[in-house]
XYZ file of C-alpha atoms in Angstrom:
713
model
C 1.787 -24.383 3.398
C 2.180 -27.068 5.257
C 2.809 -26.879 9.496
C 5.489 -29.244 11.403
C 4.203 -30.978 14.159
C 3.161 -28.976 17.069
C 3.092 -25.552 15.215
C 0.310 -23.302 14.054
C 0.050 -22.758 10.313
C -2.041 -19.816 9.147
C -3.212 -20.189 5.400
C -3.162 -16.529 4.263
C 0.365 -15.191 5.487
C 2.334 -16.072 8.255
C 1.414 -15.383 11.969
C 2.726 -15.672 15.345
C 2.557 -19.515 16.151
C 0.304 -20.904 18.882
C 2.449 -23.871 20.671
C 1.103 -26.839 21.335
C 0.883 -27.042 24.957
C -1.710 -23.102 25.028
C -3.629 -24.940 22.334
C -4.324 -28.290 24.075
C -5.128 -26.054 27.352
C -7.118 -24.156 25.537
C -9.283 -27.092 24.250
C -8.617 -29.015 27.547
C -11.287 -26.164 29.466
C -14.367 -27.264 28.610
C -16.982 -25.009 29.350
C -15.935 -24.899 33.396
C -13.192 -22.190 34.477
C -9.389 -23.148 33.890
C -7.310 -22.859 37.091
C -5.265 -19.477 36.854
C -6.580 -18.637 32.787
C -8.897 -16.280 34.040
C -12.006 -18.173 32.175
C -14.871 -18.530 33.378
C -18.567 -19.698 32.457
C -20.125 -17.239 30.456
C -23.179 -15.249 32.460
C -26.496 -15.564 30.943
C -25.245 -18.214 28.492
C -28.461 -20.207 28.377
C -29.746 -20.004 24.847
C -32.911 -18.037 24.000
C -33.762 -19.315 20.788
C -34.534 -23.253 20.064
C -31.309 -25.850 19.173
C -28.480 -23.315 20.667
C -25.898 -24.654 22.943
C -24.218 -21.795 23.153
C -24.005 -17.731 22.760
C -22.089 -15.184 22.392
C -23.369 -11.439 22.208
C -23.468 -8.344 23.131
C -26.538 -6.038 23.522
C -26.766 -5.489 19.727
C -25.159 -8.445 18.153
C -26.003 -12.393 18.847
C -23.886 -15.242 18.038
C -25.550 -18.787 18.652
C -24.375 -22.181 18.058
C -26.122 -25.215 18.010
C -24.510 -28.691 18.692
C -22.936 -29.159 15.649
C -21.106 -25.697 15.874
C -23.464 -24.078 13.048
C -24.645 -20.566 14.154
C -27.550 -18.056 13.738
C -27.398 -14.548 14.202
C -30.108 -12.231 16.062
C -30.136 -8.395 16.302
C -31.845 -6.893 19.610
C -33.407 -10.224 20.320
C -34.697 -10.982 16.570
C -33.680 -14.037 15.009
C -32.364 -12.443 11.316
C -30.621 -15.845 10.010
C -31.472 -19.289 9.853
C -28.439 -21.712 11.278
C -25.776 -21.746 8.917
C -22.592 -23.726 8.827
C -20.652 -20.342 8.745
C -17.417 -21.601 9.960
C -15.429 -24.309 8.138
C -12.310 -26.175 7.333
C -12.303 -26.579 3.458
C -10.886 -29.869 2.252
C -9.072 -31.049 -0.994
C -11.826 -31.317 -3.438
C -15.144 -29.631 -2.738
C -15.037 -31.095 0.229
C -15.354 -29.312 3.369
C -15.531 -29.791 7.335
C -18.533 -28.042 8.706
C -19.657 -30.187 11.503
C -17.919 -30.465 14.954
C -19.619 -31.869 18.197
C -20.267 -29.278 20.548
C -17.611 -29.825 23.676
C -18.039 -26.586 25.273
C -17.727 -22.828 25.702
C -15.794 -20.309 28.244
C -16.054 -16.853 28.717
C -13.104 -13.754 29.616
C -13.748 -10.216 30.148
C -10.916 -8.321 28.388
C -9.349 -4.882 28.446
C -7.569 -4.361 25.273
C -5.014 -1.609 25.353
C -6.261 -0.684 21.640
C -10.323 -1.694 22.020
C -10.731 -1.004 26.076
C -13.124 -3.325 27.943
C -15.029 -6.166 26.230
C -16.432 -9.564 26.641
C -14.306 -12.763 24.401
C -16.011 -16.174 24.387
C -14.370 -19.107 23.290
C -16.872 -22.024 21.826
C -14.991 -25.052 21.121
C -16.045 -28.630 18.920
C -14.686 -31.765 17.548
C -15.401 -33.469 14.217
C -15.570 -37.100 14.091
C -12.289 -37.365 11.978
C -10.839 -35.709 15.377
C -9.974 -32.276 14.129
C -10.816 -29.594 16.838
C -12.125 -26.656 16.445
C -12.027 -23.435 18.446
C -14.609 -20.371 17.582
C -13.372 -17.158 19.552
C -15.789 -14.273 19.544
C -14.964 -10.938 21.079
C -17.326 -7.768 21.435
C -15.819 -4.541 22.872
C -17.662 -2.028 24.640
C -16.525 0.733 22.281
C -17.820 -1.572 19.058
C -21.319 -2.363 19.832
C -22.284 -4.772 17.434
C -19.430 -5.430 15.832
C -18.151 -8.896 16.783
C -14.443 -9.705 16.073
C -14.115 -13.847 14.966
C -11.485 -16.228 15.031
C -11.359 -19.754 14.314
C -8.546 -22.337 15.170
C -8.234 -25.923 13.786
C -6.166 -28.190 15.413
C -5.562 -31.911 13.514
C -6.078 -34.099 16.554
C -6.133 -37.398 14.198
C -3.193 -39.384 13.635
C -3.040 -38.536 9.688
C -2.168 -35.565 7.370
C -4.967 -33.585 6.449
C -4.585 -31.889 3.153
C -6.920 -28.488 3.033
C -7.679 -25.670 0.490
C -8.371 -22.947 3.169
C -11.178 -22.202 5.619
C -14.724 -20.144 5.343
C -15.827 -17.338 8.461
C -18.767 -15.658 9.011
C -21.009 -17.213 6.227
C -24.148 -16.491 6.347
C -27.295 -15.840 4.513
C -30.133 -13.452 4.618
C -34.004 -14.558 3.548
C -35.608 -12.987 0.625
C -37.842 -9.866 0.978
C -40.204 -7.873 -0.833
C -37.857 -4.937 -2.426
C -34.979 -7.531 -2.823
C -31.180 -6.822 -1.791
C -28.268 -4.419 -2.539
C -24.662 -5.041 -1.991
C -21.498 -3.269 -1.387
C -18.095 -4.615 -2.399
C -14.481 -3.407 -1.504
C -12.946 -5.170 -3.908
C -11.280 -4.046 -7.357
C -12.412 -5.287 -10.373
C -10.611 -4.813 -13.839
C -13.971 -3.394 -15.952
C -14.697 -0.649 -12.932
C -17.839 -2.142 -11.980
C -20.178 -0.059 -9.373
C -18.994 -0.787 -5.573
C -22.899 -0.581 -4.978
C -25.263 -2.743 -6.963
C -28.931 -4.427 -6.320
C -28.324 -8.274 -6.381
C -30.467 -9.103 -9.029
C -31.088 -12.846 -9.927
C -27.891 -14.653 -10.458
C -25.840 -12.167 -9.328
C -22.854 -13.612 -7.912
C -18.933 -11.929 -7.077
C -16.194 -13.889 -5.817
C -14.852 -10.257 -4.452
C -10.971 -11.270 -4.297
C -8.890 -8.970 -2.246
C -5.855 -10.077 -4.571
C -5.036 -9.259 -8.087
C -7.939 -8.933 -10.850
C -5.633 -8.469 -13.296
C -1.972 -8.154 -13.647
C -2.783 -4.331 -12.402
C -6.298 -4.376 -11.049
C -6.406 -5.562 -7.195
C -6.905 -4.580 -3.725
C -9.453 -2.886 -1.734
C -11.425 -2.310 1.319
C -11.435 -6.186 3.121
C -15.246 -5.802 3.816
C -18.381 -6.545 1.758
C -22.278 -6.011 2.862
C -25.266 -7.187 1.508
C -28.710 -5.996 2.998
C -32.757 -5.479 2.577
C -34.677 -2.741 3.216
C -35.230 -3.586 7.101
C -31.443 -5.578 7.518
C -28.175 -5.648 6.861
C -25.198 -8.184 7.425
C -21.529 -7.042 7.190
C -18.391 -9.269 7.007
C -14.499 -8.577 6.545
C -11.333 -9.043 8.257
C -9.362 -6.591 10.383
C -6.092 -7.691 10.375
C -3.229 -4.329 10.243
C -1.876 -5.419 6.633
C -3.765 -6.434 3.423
C -4.556 -10.195 3.330
C -5.297 -11.922 0.016
C -8.890 -13.086 1.160
C -12.129 -13.571 -1.113
C -15.609 -11.929 0.013
C -18.123 -13.730 -1.679
C -21.658 -12.161 -2.391
C -24.592 -14.253 -4.437
C -28.203 -14.577 -4.705
C -29.602 -17.433 -4.045
C -32.548 -19.090 -4.968
C -34.500 -17.621 -1.100
C -32.165 -14.685 -0.509
C -28.456 -13.265 -0.622
C -25.855 -15.221 1.168
C -22.268 -13.625 2.160
C -18.872 -14.706 4.006
C -15.064 -14.486 3.954
C -12.993 -17.079 2.583
C -9.265 -18.061 2.207
C -8.307 -20.080 -0.676
C -5.177 -21.713 -0.139
C -3.425 -25.506 -0.078
C -1.842 -26.623 2.750
C -1.523 -29.814 5.323
C -2.204 -29.839 8.315
C 0.126 -32.315 10.307
C -1.209 -34.210 13.038
C -0.683 -31.969 16.474
C -0.595 -28.897 14.076
C -3.344 -25.943 14.407
C -4.570 -23.681 11.114
C -5.554 -20.238 12.706
C -7.488 -18.155 10.511
C -7.374 -14.216 10.481
C -9.377 -11.954 12.148
C -12.546 -11.029 10.761
C -15.930 -9.064 11.868
C -19.408 -9.336 11.507
C -22.064 -6.727 11.641
C -25.751 -6.888 11.758
C -27.178 -3.385 10.280
C -30.511 -0.986 9.706
C -29.826 1.182 6.515
C -27.247 0.613 3.419
C -23.344 0.045 3.655
C -22.298 3.344 5.821
C -23.094 2.348 9.217
C -20.694 -1.048 9.253
C -18.352 0.852 7.461
C -18.500 3.552 9.819
C -17.900 0.870 12.618
C -14.995 -0.755 10.512
C -13.255 2.344 10.292
C -13.096 3.224 14.160
C -11.911 -0.202 15.103
C -9.267 0.130 12.637
C -8.152 3.616 13.772
C -7.434 1.974 17.470
C -5.627 -0.267 15.685
C -3.226 2.482 14.584
C -4.609 2.441 10.722
C -7.044 5.710 10.000
C -7.161 8.673 7.469
C -5.499 11.880 7.975
C -6.835 15.327 8.920
C -5.699 17.664 6.234
C -4.280 20.866 6.014
C -7.210 22.890 5.045
C -5.466 23.419 1.167
C -6.750 19.721 0.837
C -10.438 21.520 0.330
C -9.622 23.871 -2.271
C -10.903 23.679 -5.822
C -8.877 21.738 -8.339
C -7.985 22.626 -11.800
C -5.648 20.007 -13.898
C -4.665 20.462 -17.076
C -5.284 16.766 -18.336
C -7.511 18.498 -20.497
C -4.585 19.402 -22.564
C -3.944 15.647 -22.486
C 0.111 14.927 -22.753
C 1.038 16.822 -25.863
C 0.322 20.037 -23.533
C 2.430 23.008 -24.174
C 4.036 24.859 -21.265
C 2.297 27.636 -22.897
C -1.002 26.227 -23.024
C -1.132 26.125 -19.218
C 0.195 28.741 -18.298
C -2.110 31.177 -20.692
C -5.215 29.173 -18.638
C -3.846 30.287 -15.346
C -5.906 33.844 -15.066
C -8.969 32.168 -16.029
C -8.607 29.581 -13.318
C -7.530 31.866 -11.153
C -10.388 34.083 -11.965
C -13.378 31.410 -11.723
C -12.140 30.708 -7.857
C -9.616 27.555 -8.366
C -7.109 27.194 -5.862
C -4.723 24.165 -7.318
C -3.013 23.649 -10.757
C -2.418 20.456 -11.529
C 0.365 19.178 -14.053
C -0.797 15.889 -15.172
C 1.313 13.334 -17.488
C 3.456 14.378 -19.976
C 5.979 16.320 -18.543
C 8.044 13.219 -18.194
C 9.977 11.571 -21.059
C 9.221 7.962 -19.659
C 7.402 6.301 -16.886
C 10.522 4.759 -14.736
C 12.999 7.675 -15.277
C 10.955 10.676 -14.700
C 13.246 12.902 -16.562
C 12.011 16.264 -18.041
C 10.740 16.670 -21.158
C 13.354 18.928 -23.217
C 11.109 19.704 -25.475
C 8.833 21.352 -22.999
C 11.515 21.909 -20.532
C 14.299 22.850 -22.770
C 16.616 23.982 -19.805
C 15.581 21.157 -17.316
C 15.279 21.423 -13.880
C 16.024 25.600 -14.490
C 12.569 25.553 -16.226
C 10.585 23.841 -14.367
C 11.127 25.523 -11.361
C 10.187 28.921 -13.585
C 7.045 27.178 -14.393
C 6.488 26.445 -10.699
C 7.128 29.989 -9.492
C 4.712 31.203 -12.838
C 2.177 28.936 -11.143
C 2.584 30.469 -7.804
C 2.606 34.117 -9.295
C -0.964 33.663 -10.357
C -2.311 33.022 -6.622
C -2.408 28.991 -7.197
C -0.454 26.082 -5.684
C 1.582 23.716 -8.241
C 0.714 19.822 -7.822
C 2.402 17.639 -9.989
C 1.207 14.067 -11.399
C 3.036 10.994 -10.818
C 2.573 7.234 -11.519
C 5.298 5.490 -8.874
C 6.352 1.976 -9.318
C 6.054 1.757 -13.437
C 9.287 1.454 -15.759
C 8.654 1.671 -19.204
C 10.378 -0.144 -21.346
C 13.465 1.439 -22.820
C 13.488 3.149 -20.066
C 17.131 3.929 -18.117
C 15.902 2.623 -14.613
C 14.432 -0.553 -16.163
C 18.140 -1.124 -17.800
C 20.325 -0.333 -14.919
C 17.935 -1.479 -12.241
C 16.360 -4.435 -13.288
C 16.346 -5.942 -10.052
C 14.036 -3.580 -8.567
C 10.954 -5.180 -10.793
C 8.035 -7.602 -9.445
C 8.188 -11.042 -10.850
C 5.442 -13.702 -10.357
C 6.207 -17.197 -9.502
C 7.526 -18.071 -13.395
C 10.128 -15.288 -13.452
C 7.446 -12.990 -15.436
C 7.392 -9.465 -15.442
C 3.798 -7.622 -14.293
C 2.227 -5.616 -16.308
C 1.098 -1.562 -15.793
C -1.056 -1.969 -18.584
C -2.118 1.788 -19.669
C 1.390 2.916 -19.923
C 2.640 -0.467 -21.671
C 5.101 -0.835 -18.165
C 6.259 -3.174 -15.731
C 5.567 -2.925 -12.533
C 8.539 -2.571 -9.404
C 8.374 -3.769 -6.207
C 6.983 -1.234 -3.319
C 8.545 -3.764 -0.574
C 12.197 -3.437 -2.011
C 14.554 -0.587 -0.177
C 16.420 -0.067 -3.570
C 12.828 0.999 -5.000
C 11.757 2.926 -2.027
C 14.622 4.821 -2.132
C 14.371 5.813 -5.502
C 11.140 7.243 -5.121
C 11.821 9.217 -1.835
C 14.705 11.065 -3.593
C 12.414 11.529 -6.915
C 9.365 13.135 -4.443
C 12.077 14.950 -2.106
C 13.226 16.718 -5.370
C 10.116 17.622 -6.877
C 8.663 19.025 -4.090
C 12.026 20.551 -2.162
C 13.662 21.566 -5.176
C 11.021 22.003 -7.714
C 8.398 23.536 -5.372
C 5.342 21.513 -6.142
C 3.133 22.051 -3.138
C 1.448 18.684 -3.796
C 1.538 15.603 -5.714
C -1.265 13.354 -7.408
C -0.271 9.749 -7.509
C -1.831 7.904 -10.175
C -2.340 4.788 -11.786
C -4.808 1.447 -10.752
C -1.644 -0.169 -10.223
C -0.729 1.747 -7.014
C -3.554 0.436 -5.186
C -2.140 -3.206 -4.881
C 0.352 -5.840 -6.599
C 0.827 -9.387 -6.571
C 3.207 -11.528 -4.496
C 6.503 -10.945 -5.302
C 9.471 -13.788 -5.895
C 11.798 -11.548 -7.173
C 15.025 -13.513 -5.694
C 17.213 -10.550 -5.197
C 14.551 -8.734 -2.563
C 15.053 -11.777 -0.054
C 11.469 -11.860 0.735
C 10.381 -13.698 3.679
C 7.209 -14.386 1.726
C 6.135 -13.633 -1.700
C 3.337 -11.820 0.225
C 5.673 -9.525 1.533
C 5.509 -7.414 -1.482
C 1.397 -6.932 -0.839
C 1.517 -6.063 3.013
C 4.649 -3.767 1.984
C 2.673 -1.675 0.003
C 1.472 0.687 2.532
C 4.632 1.091 3.921
C 5.589 2.219 0.579
C 3.385 4.811 0.400
C 3.798 6.088 4.429
C 7.705 6.955 3.311
C 6.736 8.301 0.174
C 3.838 10.508 2.354
C 7.074 11.519 4.665
C 9.351 12.582 2.282
C 6.950 14.688 1.019
C 5.824 16.317 4.490
C 9.710 16.887 5.060
C 10.262 18.576 2.461
C 7.304 20.817 2.831
C 5.519 20.465 6.282
C 2.085 21.885 4.095
C 2.083 19.414 0.834
C -0.946 17.238 -0.060
C -0.867 13.937 -1.239
C -3.270 12.738 -3.519
C -3.870 8.996 -4.300
C -5.849 8.285 -7.242
C -5.756 4.393 -8.171
C -7.717 5.051 -11.338
C -11.140 3.187 -11.245
C -10.331 1.088 -8.343
C -11.915 0.210 -5.046
C -9.225 2.003 -2.967
C -6.996 0.266 -0.404
C -8.194 0.898 3.068
C -4.708 0.052 4.308
C -3.211 3.059 2.186
C -5.464 5.714 3.740
C -2.307 7.060 6.377
C -0.456 7.972 3.876
C -2.878 10.063 2.168
C -4.548 13.232 1.906
C -7.041 13.301 -0.783
C -8.833 10.134 -2.320
C -10.793 11.385 -5.690
C -13.727 9.530 -7.142
C -10.712 7.977 -9.310
C -11.870 8.062 -12.789
C -15.518 7.126 -12.280
C -17.929 5.716 -15.318
C -20.899 7.600 -13.809
C -22.560 10.136 -11.735
C -23.810 7.500 -9.312
C -20.363 6.444 -8.958
C -19.006 9.822 -8.071
C -21.893 9.503 -5.362
C -21.923 5.888 -3.945
C -18.029 6.344 -3.827
C -18.195 9.350 -2.184
C -20.362 7.832 0.465
C -17.817 4.720 0.730
C -15.262 7.372 1.259
C -16.659 9.488 4.210
C -17.717 6.459 6.089
C -13.824 5.191 5.466
C -12.060 8.440 6.385
C -14.180 10.070 8.482
C -14.522 13.861 9.452
C -11.294 15.843 8.777
C -10.403 13.860 5.550
C -10.348 15.209 1.997
C -12.382 12.999 -1.260
C -12.537 14.527 -4.419
C -15.389 14.365 -7.004
C -12.725 14.189 -9.949
C -12.714 16.442 -12.912
C -16.464 16.973 -13.476
C -16.030 16.339 -17.042
C -16.383 12.753 -15.819
C -19.596 12.586 -14.610
C -23.176 12.153 -16.569
C -23.420 15.007 -19.195
C -20.009 16.498 -18.308
C -21.342 18.639 -15.734
C -23.007 17.315 -12.931
C -21.334 19.408 -10.304
C -24.478 18.117 -7.941
C -23.167 14.671 -7.389
C -20.066 16.339 -6.191
C -21.360 19.587 -4.139
C -23.754 17.254 -2.700
C -21.926 14.499 -1.334
C -19.355 16.845 0.384
C -16.984 16.380 -2.021
C -13.813 18.734 -3.784
C -14.310 19.883 -6.787
C -12.410 19.475 -9.949
C -12.146 20.114 -13.593
C -10.078 19.898 -16.614
C -11.215 22.721 -18.881
C -9.270 23.975 -21.741
C -9.316 28.163 -22.463
C -9.691 29.568 -25.320
C -9.720 26.423 -27.194
C -9.349 22.311 -26.966
C -6.231 20.652 -27.470
C -5.525 20.351 -31.032
C -3.694 16.955 -29.979
C -6.363 14.418 -27.902
C -5.647 10.795 -27.214
C -8.657 9.473 -28.330
C -11.923 11.496 -29.599
C -12.918 14.446 -27.369
C -16.434 14.302 -26.188
C -19.161 16.271 -27.961
C -18.856 19.713 -27.105
C -14.828 18.694 -26.195
C -13.428 20.069 -23.082
C -13.200 23.869 -24.070
C -14.570 26.409 -21.368
C -17.642 27.951 -23.344
C -19.465 30.971 -22.290
C -22.217 29.095 -21.308
C -19.962 26.608 -19.396
C -18.351 29.351 -17.403
C -22.015 30.633 -15.961
C -22.969 27.165 -14.877
C -19.015 26.584 -13.756
C -19.405 30.127 -11.809
C -21.986 29.265 -9.864
C -21.536 26.024 -8.900
C -18.091 27.561 -7.733
C -19.481 30.149 -6.034
C -21.948 27.662 -3.912
C -19.150 25.254 -3.018
C -17.103 28.294 -1.741
C -19.509 29.728 0.394
C -20.460 26.566 2.005
C -17.578 24.441 1.857
C -19.535 21.119 2.806
C -16.462 18.761 2.743
C -15.611 20.659 5.608
C -19.358 19.406 7.041
C -20.316 16.618 8.895
C -22.043 13.892 6.186
C -24.804 12.235 8.018
C -24.747 8.354 6.153
C -26.798 7.256 8.112
C -29.822 8.930 7.239
C -30.785 7.784 4.218
C -30.352 4.140 2.336
C -28.654 4.757 -0.878
C -30.131 1.844 -2.273
C -34.152 2.167 -0.954
C -34.613 5.701 -0.879
C -35.933 7.272 -3.550
C -35.312 10.053 -4.912
C -31.569 9.224 -3.738
C -30.388 11.312 -0.779
C -28.066 12.790 0.877
C -27.384 15.435 4.150
C -24.761 17.536 5.477
C -24.735 19.380 9.101
C -22.227 22.123 8.716
C -22.419 25.124 11.271
C -25.975 24.605 12.553
C -27.231 24.177 9.386
C -28.447 21.170 7.295
C -27.843 20.698 4.079
C -29.334 18.574 1.549
C -29.348 16.700 -1.919
C -31.661 15.170 -3.836
C -31.213 13.064 -6.867
C -33.610 11.545 -9.571
C -33.048 9.815 -13.047
C -36.202 11.156 -14.217
C -38.432 14.345 -13.236
C -39.401 14.221 -9.504
C -42.596 15.109 -8.321
C -43.548 14.525 -4.692
C -42.499 14.595 -0.891
C -39.299 14.934 -0.183
C -37.986 14.105 3.695
C -35.584 16.230 5.422
C -34.161 13.801 8.433
C -31.857 14.835 10.753
C -33.462 17.813 11.832
C -33.038 19.461 15.234
C -36.093 20.767 17.429
C -37.696 23.599 16.323
C -39.189 25.081 12.922
C -36.477 25.587 10.035
C -36.374 27.531 6.894
C -36.013 25.949 3.922
C -34.282 27.398 0.567
C -33.736 25.961 -2.678
C -29.882 27.067 -3.046
C -29.059 26.574 -6.456
C -32.333 28.109 -7.795
C -32.096 30.435 -5.190
C -35.988 30.201 -4.145
C -37.326 29.672 -0.685
C -39.551 26.740 -0.347
C -41.055 26.766 2.919
C -40.850 25.671 6.861
C -40.391 22.261 8.394
C -40.102 20.793 11.706
C -38.782 17.359 12.522
C -42.107 15.893 13.226
C -43.292 17.247 10.018
C -40.078 16.985 7.563
C -41.897 16.373 4.391
C -41.604 18.707 1.652
C -43.006 18.671 -1.837
C -40.444 19.227 -4.470
C -40.312 18.981 -8.028
C -37.724 18.903 -9.534
C -34.929 17.077 -12.641
C -31.790 15.547 -11.863
C -31.201 17.316 -8.066
C -32.531 19.356 -5.827
C -29.835 21.392 -3.198
C -31.609 21.812 -0.332
C -30.552 24.593 2.640
C -32.434 24.181 6.047
C -31.442 26.780 8.761
C -33.288 27.151 12.192
C -35.739 30.256 12.426
C -34.210 32.024 14.596
C -30.887 31.684 13.064
C -32.354 32.486 9.596
C -31.574 35.546 7.630
């Protein structure tokens, strides 16, 4: 967006302007103090690495600047990267402006009302064409090792400067034995793994925009790591931003960064300001930097909820009967559901006439509302909690709402619809008040009138939406639809809790990397249609880092994991368990071909389901503390996960093939610990923190319980 003379231009989204006088005052200060400004020279700023001109640091992380304002990263005094053109202005074509002659540095103590005390450094430079650059780096004492980075470019020349975006925090790690792993918090239509090895030729753009009409958004962070060190980057804005987080394998290592691609013209005197970005060096996998990000964003007011105890109860879902279910099929299964120990019963897709109107299908509920109330009462009579499936923001062709309220639709710049592929529906705009009001009223009816105690909000289109150009909405900016989605979910959650203070809202953005900014309006995130057990586990580790203690992550239907029976991947990660079994037989009207053996609960399955449910309910690991920093999910073999609960330690080890060797029980406290194989109910011996290795032989998984000797039974 082209700026006006003397004003700030933000490439990604509108931001408060930095007035020209203010920017010029900052730029004129050089490395000395500015009278009355509070800026002072950085204490101990002498660079410790040859070639450095300035440094911004805390005790964990240092960012050094050379004479061109290229930067080098160091962790605890040890260099981690070479000199990189880490912050650059991207010009028209493929050119970029990355070299700026260093002109000064200044530092200021800060005391932020959200993050507390810290230190802010501003390093400045000037390019040959007159563009002035200021790199602002802030460290807070409460967030060691996390640098908050923002850059300003002022066109100090006398000609307009066309730009195509900017790049921040772009660095490379050199190759080491063992290679690299990566985490991407962004969404891809093919539903690929979030955690992947960086094989030769690996390259992902990792856009936080739309990968398809109904796939987009995510958590604004990416990470690359070696066995010894990792580098995480992203943004810390309080609303979703349409940035890219490119990761690629290079000839001699791996590279990462944050980019904004949006054409603009920077007029003489104008300033372009980037989004606030974060940068963190760390040990281990992606868990630690995501924890750092989560803590920073919690102080910004964006955090997962501490949820009612019912959010940890095991779930049975009627989706095994699919859309052509009958109420008799569902109700007849409930005694078995209750007998096994499940507490939630979810009525899934198929209760409605279409997506959009959300009217009751009279073939299943001939008396309308009265029959739905009776159905809910029958679920509760079994001692179960009823939850209802819903796909907001989707309107089917032929629905009344699409005919009567076409103004709700989200339109692109050409006036075309945005499609929701699974239901062949059209996307409604979440930032349009009539859309919000429509769904708030619907939720109040579902919870307050029909009597459901929870919602399962489902669909890949729920994670993010495209910019909206519908003139009826009078958006200040097309991106208002993108930034308005978290507020839409907040309105839904508030409506559910007003109708029932204990209501649970589950958000299942099918196959997407769930959008972090939607967390405050969500009580439970599932693995969201995992394609494998590996996805259940690495999504779980990611969710635990981003959601923290007291939140609820569900492993999704156990039938979706490898073999359709991998309970270990859910239980061992501390996930809520769920299933969609049918009983006493399979549905006769499947959407496609049923998997081998179908979904019917056979005698053999029932024995396994009972065993795992008994273990789950006895130990309730979702309410424990997941210790994600103990094991590296990329490099440690066998793969391991640890949870601390009630003074005990729990470990789940996974192997693709039969494993015969030693496993390490990390995180043990003082003294001796008795170890038991929980699944096989076998004592395995005694270990302590100094001798924590245990010989093990297992296939697929090993589930261990370690208790202090003085407390062991």
